[in-house]
PDB file of C-alpha atoms in Angstrom:
ATOM      1  CA  MET A   1    -107.276  73.741 173.548  1.00  0.00           C
ATOM      2  CA  PRO A   2    -106.829  76.788 171.171  1.00  0.00           C
ATOM      3  CA  GLU A   3    -110.145  78.686 170.211  1.00  0.00           C
ATOM      4  CA  PRO A   4    -111.894  77.381 168.034  1.00  0.00           C
ATOM      5  CA  THR A   5    -111.085  80.898 165.292  1.00  0.00           C
ATOM      6  CA  THR A   6    -107.347  79.349 165.715  1.00  0.00           C
ATOM      7  CA  ILE A   7    -108.039  76.323 164.510  1.00  0.00           C
ATOM      8  CA  LEU A   8    -109.963  77.222 161.854  1.00  0.00           C
ATOM      9  CA  LYS A   9    -107.609  79.471 159.839  1.00  0.00           C
ATOM     10  CA  ARG A  10    -105.607  78.500 157.240  1.00  0.00           C
ATOM     11  CA  ARG A  11    -101.420  78.186 157.399  1.00  0.00           C
ATOM     12  CA  LYS A  12     -97.851  78.327 156.164  1.00  0.00           C
ATOM     13  CA  LEU A  13     -94.914  76.755 157.698  1.00  0.00           C
ATOM     14  CA  SER A  14     -92.748  79.427 158.900  1.00  0.00           C
ATOM     15  CA  GLY A  15     -89.083  79.183 157.517  1.00  0.00           C
ATOM     16  CA  GLU A  16     -87.439  80.275 160.619  1.00  0.00           C
ATOM     17  CA  LYS A  17     -89.763  78.818 163.202  1.00  0.00           C
ATOM     18  CA  LEU A  18     -88.921  75.456 161.337  1.00  0.00           C
ATOM     19  CA  ARG A  19     -85.342  75.852 161.772  1.00  0.00           C
ATOM     20  CA  GLN A  20     -85.870  76.476 164.824  1.00  0.00           C
ATOM     21  CA  ALA A  21     -87.716  73.978 166.129  1.00  0.00           C
ATOM     22  CA  ARG A  22     -84.864  71.285 164.723  1.00  0.00           C
ATOM     23  CA  LEU A  23     -82.576  72.853 166.594  1.00  0.00           C
ATOM     24  CA  ASN A  24     -83.968  72.576 169.618  1.00  0.00           C
ATOM     25  CA  ALA A  25     -85.200  69.669 169.523  1.00  0.00           C
ATOM     26  CA  GLY A  26     -81.062  68.906 168.865  1.00  0.00           C
ATOM     27  CA  PHE A  27     -81.314  68.276 165.812  1.00  0.00           C
ATOM     28  CA  ASP A  28     -77.566  70.109 164.222  1.00  0.00           C
ATOM     29  CA  ASN A  29     -77.487  67.796 161.528  1.00  0.00           C
ATOM     30  CA  LEU A  30     -79.746  68.354 158.664  1.00  0.00           C
ATOM     31  CA  SER A  31     -78.882  65.351 157.463  1.00  0.00           C
ATOM     32  CA  GLU A  32     -80.028  63.178 160.789  1.00  0.00           C
ATOM     33  CA  PHE A  33     -82.457  65.663 160.605  1.00  0.00           C
ATOM     34  CA  CYS A  34     -83.540  64.576 157.242  1.00  0.00           C
ATOM     35  CA  GLU A  35     -83.425  61.094 157.711  1.00  0.00           C
ATOM     36  CA  ARG A  36     -84.776  61.024 160.672  1.00  0.00           C
ATOM     37  CA  ILE A  37     -88.424  62.361 159.326  1.00  0.00           C
ATOM     38  CA  GLN A  38     -88.119  60.780 155.963  1.00  0.00           C
ATOM     39  CA  MET A  39     -87.985  63.570 153.568  1.00  0.00           C
ATOM     40  CA  ASN A  40     -85.579  64.479 150.837  1.00  0.00           C
ATOM     41  CA  ARG A  41     -83.117  66.708 152.140  1.00  0.00           C
ATOM     42  CA  SER A  42     -83.054  69.325 149.807  1.00  0.00           C
ATOM     43  CA  ALA A  43     -86.499  69.993 149.362  1.00  0.00           C
ATOM     44  CA  TYR A  44     -86.306  70.380 152.995  1.00  0.00           C
ATOM     45  CA  ILE A  45     -83.900  72.595 152.908  1.00  0.00           C
ATOM     46  CA  GLY A  46     -85.927  74.684 151.196  1.00  0.00           C
ATOM     47  CA  TRP A  47     -88.703  74.462 153.533  1.00  0.00           C
ATOM     48  CA  GLU A  48     -86.741  76.160 155.996  1.00  0.00           C
ATOM     49  CA  GLN A  49     -85.555  78.829 153.229  1.00  0.00           C
ATOM     50  CA  GLY A  50     -89.468  79.976 152.803  1.00  0.00           C
ATOM     51  CA  ALA A  51     -90.537  78.433 150.069  1.00  0.00           C
ATOM     52  CA  ASP A  52     -94.036  77.744 150.322  1.00  0.00           C
ATOM     53  CA  PRO A  53     -94.610  73.714 149.744  1.00  0.00           C
ATOM     54  CA  VAL A  54     -97.399  73.566 146.990  1.00  0.00           C
ATOM     55  CA  HIS A  55     -98.923  71.110 148.989  1.00  0.00           C
ATOM     56  CA  TYR A  56     -98.505  69.366 151.990  1.00  0.00           C
ATOM     57  CA  ASP A  57     -97.519  66.736 152.536  1.00  0.00           C
ATOM     58  CA  PHE A  58     -99.250  65.675 155.968  1.00  0.00           C
ATOM     59  CA  VAL A  59     -97.051  62.924 156.501  1.00  0.00           C
ATOM     60  CA  LEU A  60     -93.191  64.943 156.714  1.00  0.00           C
ATOM     61  CA  ILE A  61     -95.697  67.863 158.667  1.00  0.00           C
ATOM     62  CA  GLN A  62     -96.472  65.051 161.174  1.00  0.00           C
ATOM     63  CA  ASN A  63     -93.182  63.598 161.181  1.00  0.00           C
ATOM     64  CA  ILE A  64     -91.798  67.211 162.113  1.00  0.00           C
ATOM     65  CA  LEU A  65     -94.197  67.745 165.133  1.00  0.00           C
ATOM     66  CA  THR A  66     -93.353  64.670 166.094  1.00  0.00           C
ATOM     67  CA  VAL A  67     -89.608  64.239 166.323  1.00  0.00           C
ATOM     68  CA  CYS A  68     -89.739  67.834 167.475  1.00  0.00           C
ATOM     69  CA  LYS A  69     -92.135  67.610 170.000  1.00  0.00           C
ATOM     70  CA  VAL A  70     -93.665  70.766 168.948  1.00  0.00           C
ATOM     71  CA  ASN A  71     -97.694  71.772 167.306  1.00  0.00           C
ATOM     72  CA  PHE A  72     -98.209  73.204 164.072  1.00  0.00           C
ATOM     73  CA  GLU A  73     -98.526  76.945 165.417  1.00  0.00           C
ATOM     74  CA  ALA A  74     -95.420  76.204 166.761  1.00  0.00           C
ATOM     75  CA  ILE A  75     -93.549  76.563 162.634  1.00  0.00           C
ATOM     76  CA  SER A  76     -96.173  77.978 160.861  1.00  0.00           C
ATOM     77  CA  ASP A  77     -97.763  81.398 161.026  1.00  0.00           C
ATOM     78  CA  PRO A  78    -101.514  82.553 160.074  1.00  0.00           C
ATOM     79  CA  LEU A  79    -102.484  83.746 156.113  1.00  0.00           C
ATOM     80  CA  THR A  80    -103.237  87.262 155.471  1.00  0.00           C
ATOM     81  CA  ASP A  81    -106.248  87.838 153.682  1.00  0.00           C
ATOM     82  CA  GLU A  82    -104.541  88.911 151.017  1.00  0.00           C
ATOM     83  CA  GLU A  83    -102.918  85.708 150.862  1.00  0.00           C
ATOM     84  CA  ILE A  84    -105.614  83.272 151.303  1.00  0.00           C
ATOM     85  CA  LEU A  85    -106.691  85.151 147.873  1.00  0.00           C
ATOM     86  CA  GLU A  86    -104.239  85.135 146.135  1.00  0.00           C
ATOM     87  CA  ARG A  87    -104.099  80.677 146.603  1.00  0.00           C
ATOM     88  CA  HIS A  88    -107.552  81.125 145.836  1.00  0.00           C
ATOM     89  CA  LYS A  89    -106.128  83.275 142.533  1.00  0.00           C
ATOM     90  CA  ARG A  90    -103.207  80.634 141.681  1.00  0.00           C
ATOM     91  CA  ARG A  91    -105.925  77.600 142.145  1.00  0.00           C
ATOM     92  CA  ASN A  92    -109.121  79.149 140.505  1.00  0.00           C
ATOM     93  CA  GLY A  93    -107.405  81.530 138.348  1.00  0.00           C
ATOM     94  CA  LYS A  94    -109.895  84.593 138.858  1.00  0.00           C
ATOM     95  CA  ALA A  95    -110.400  86.545 142.268  1.00  0.00           C
ATOM     96  CA  THR A  96    -113.551  85.590 143.449  1.00  0.00           C
ATOM     97  CA  ALA A  97    -114.819  86.321 147.629  1.00  0.00           C
ATOM     98  CA  LEU A  98    -114.467  83.533 150.026  1.00  0.00           C
ATOM     99  CA  PRO A  99    -116.233  82.737 152.682  1.00  0.00           C
ATOM    100  CA  HIS A 100    -114.626  82.412 156.475  1.00  0.00           C
ATOM    101  CA  PRO A 101    -113.516  80.131 157.860  1.00  0.00           C
ATOM    102  CA  ALA A 102    -115.857  79.234 159.705  1.00  0.00           C
ATOM    103  CA  GLN A 103    -118.759  79.967 157.359  1.00  0.00           C
ATOM    104  CA  ALA A 104    -116.874  77.183 154.802  1.00  0.00           C
ATOM    105  CA  SER A 105    -117.052  74.549 157.866  1.00  0.00           C
ATOM    106  CA  ALA A 106    -121.150  74.730 158.098  1.00  0.00           C
TER     107      ALA A 106
END
């Protein structure tokens, strides 16, 4: 089982890791893969090219994980503290100190 800090660390999709997971699962054809995971092809291509989803559709993510037989850590990277702060600023319109993830869930 992963360490609690691993579970709590915020993550972002990695286009390269996502692409590699798809290829490792035997899906060279994007259209077939997108049909299998029930996702719009152009949106998925954006994810592989590094577009950061505004909102994660957890059903689509679960479909990808199931079809590729990987966990989320295999298709994502941890966010840096700077990225976390930037996302927080975009949501709230200002910079504020963020609690450590372990403290936020306590």
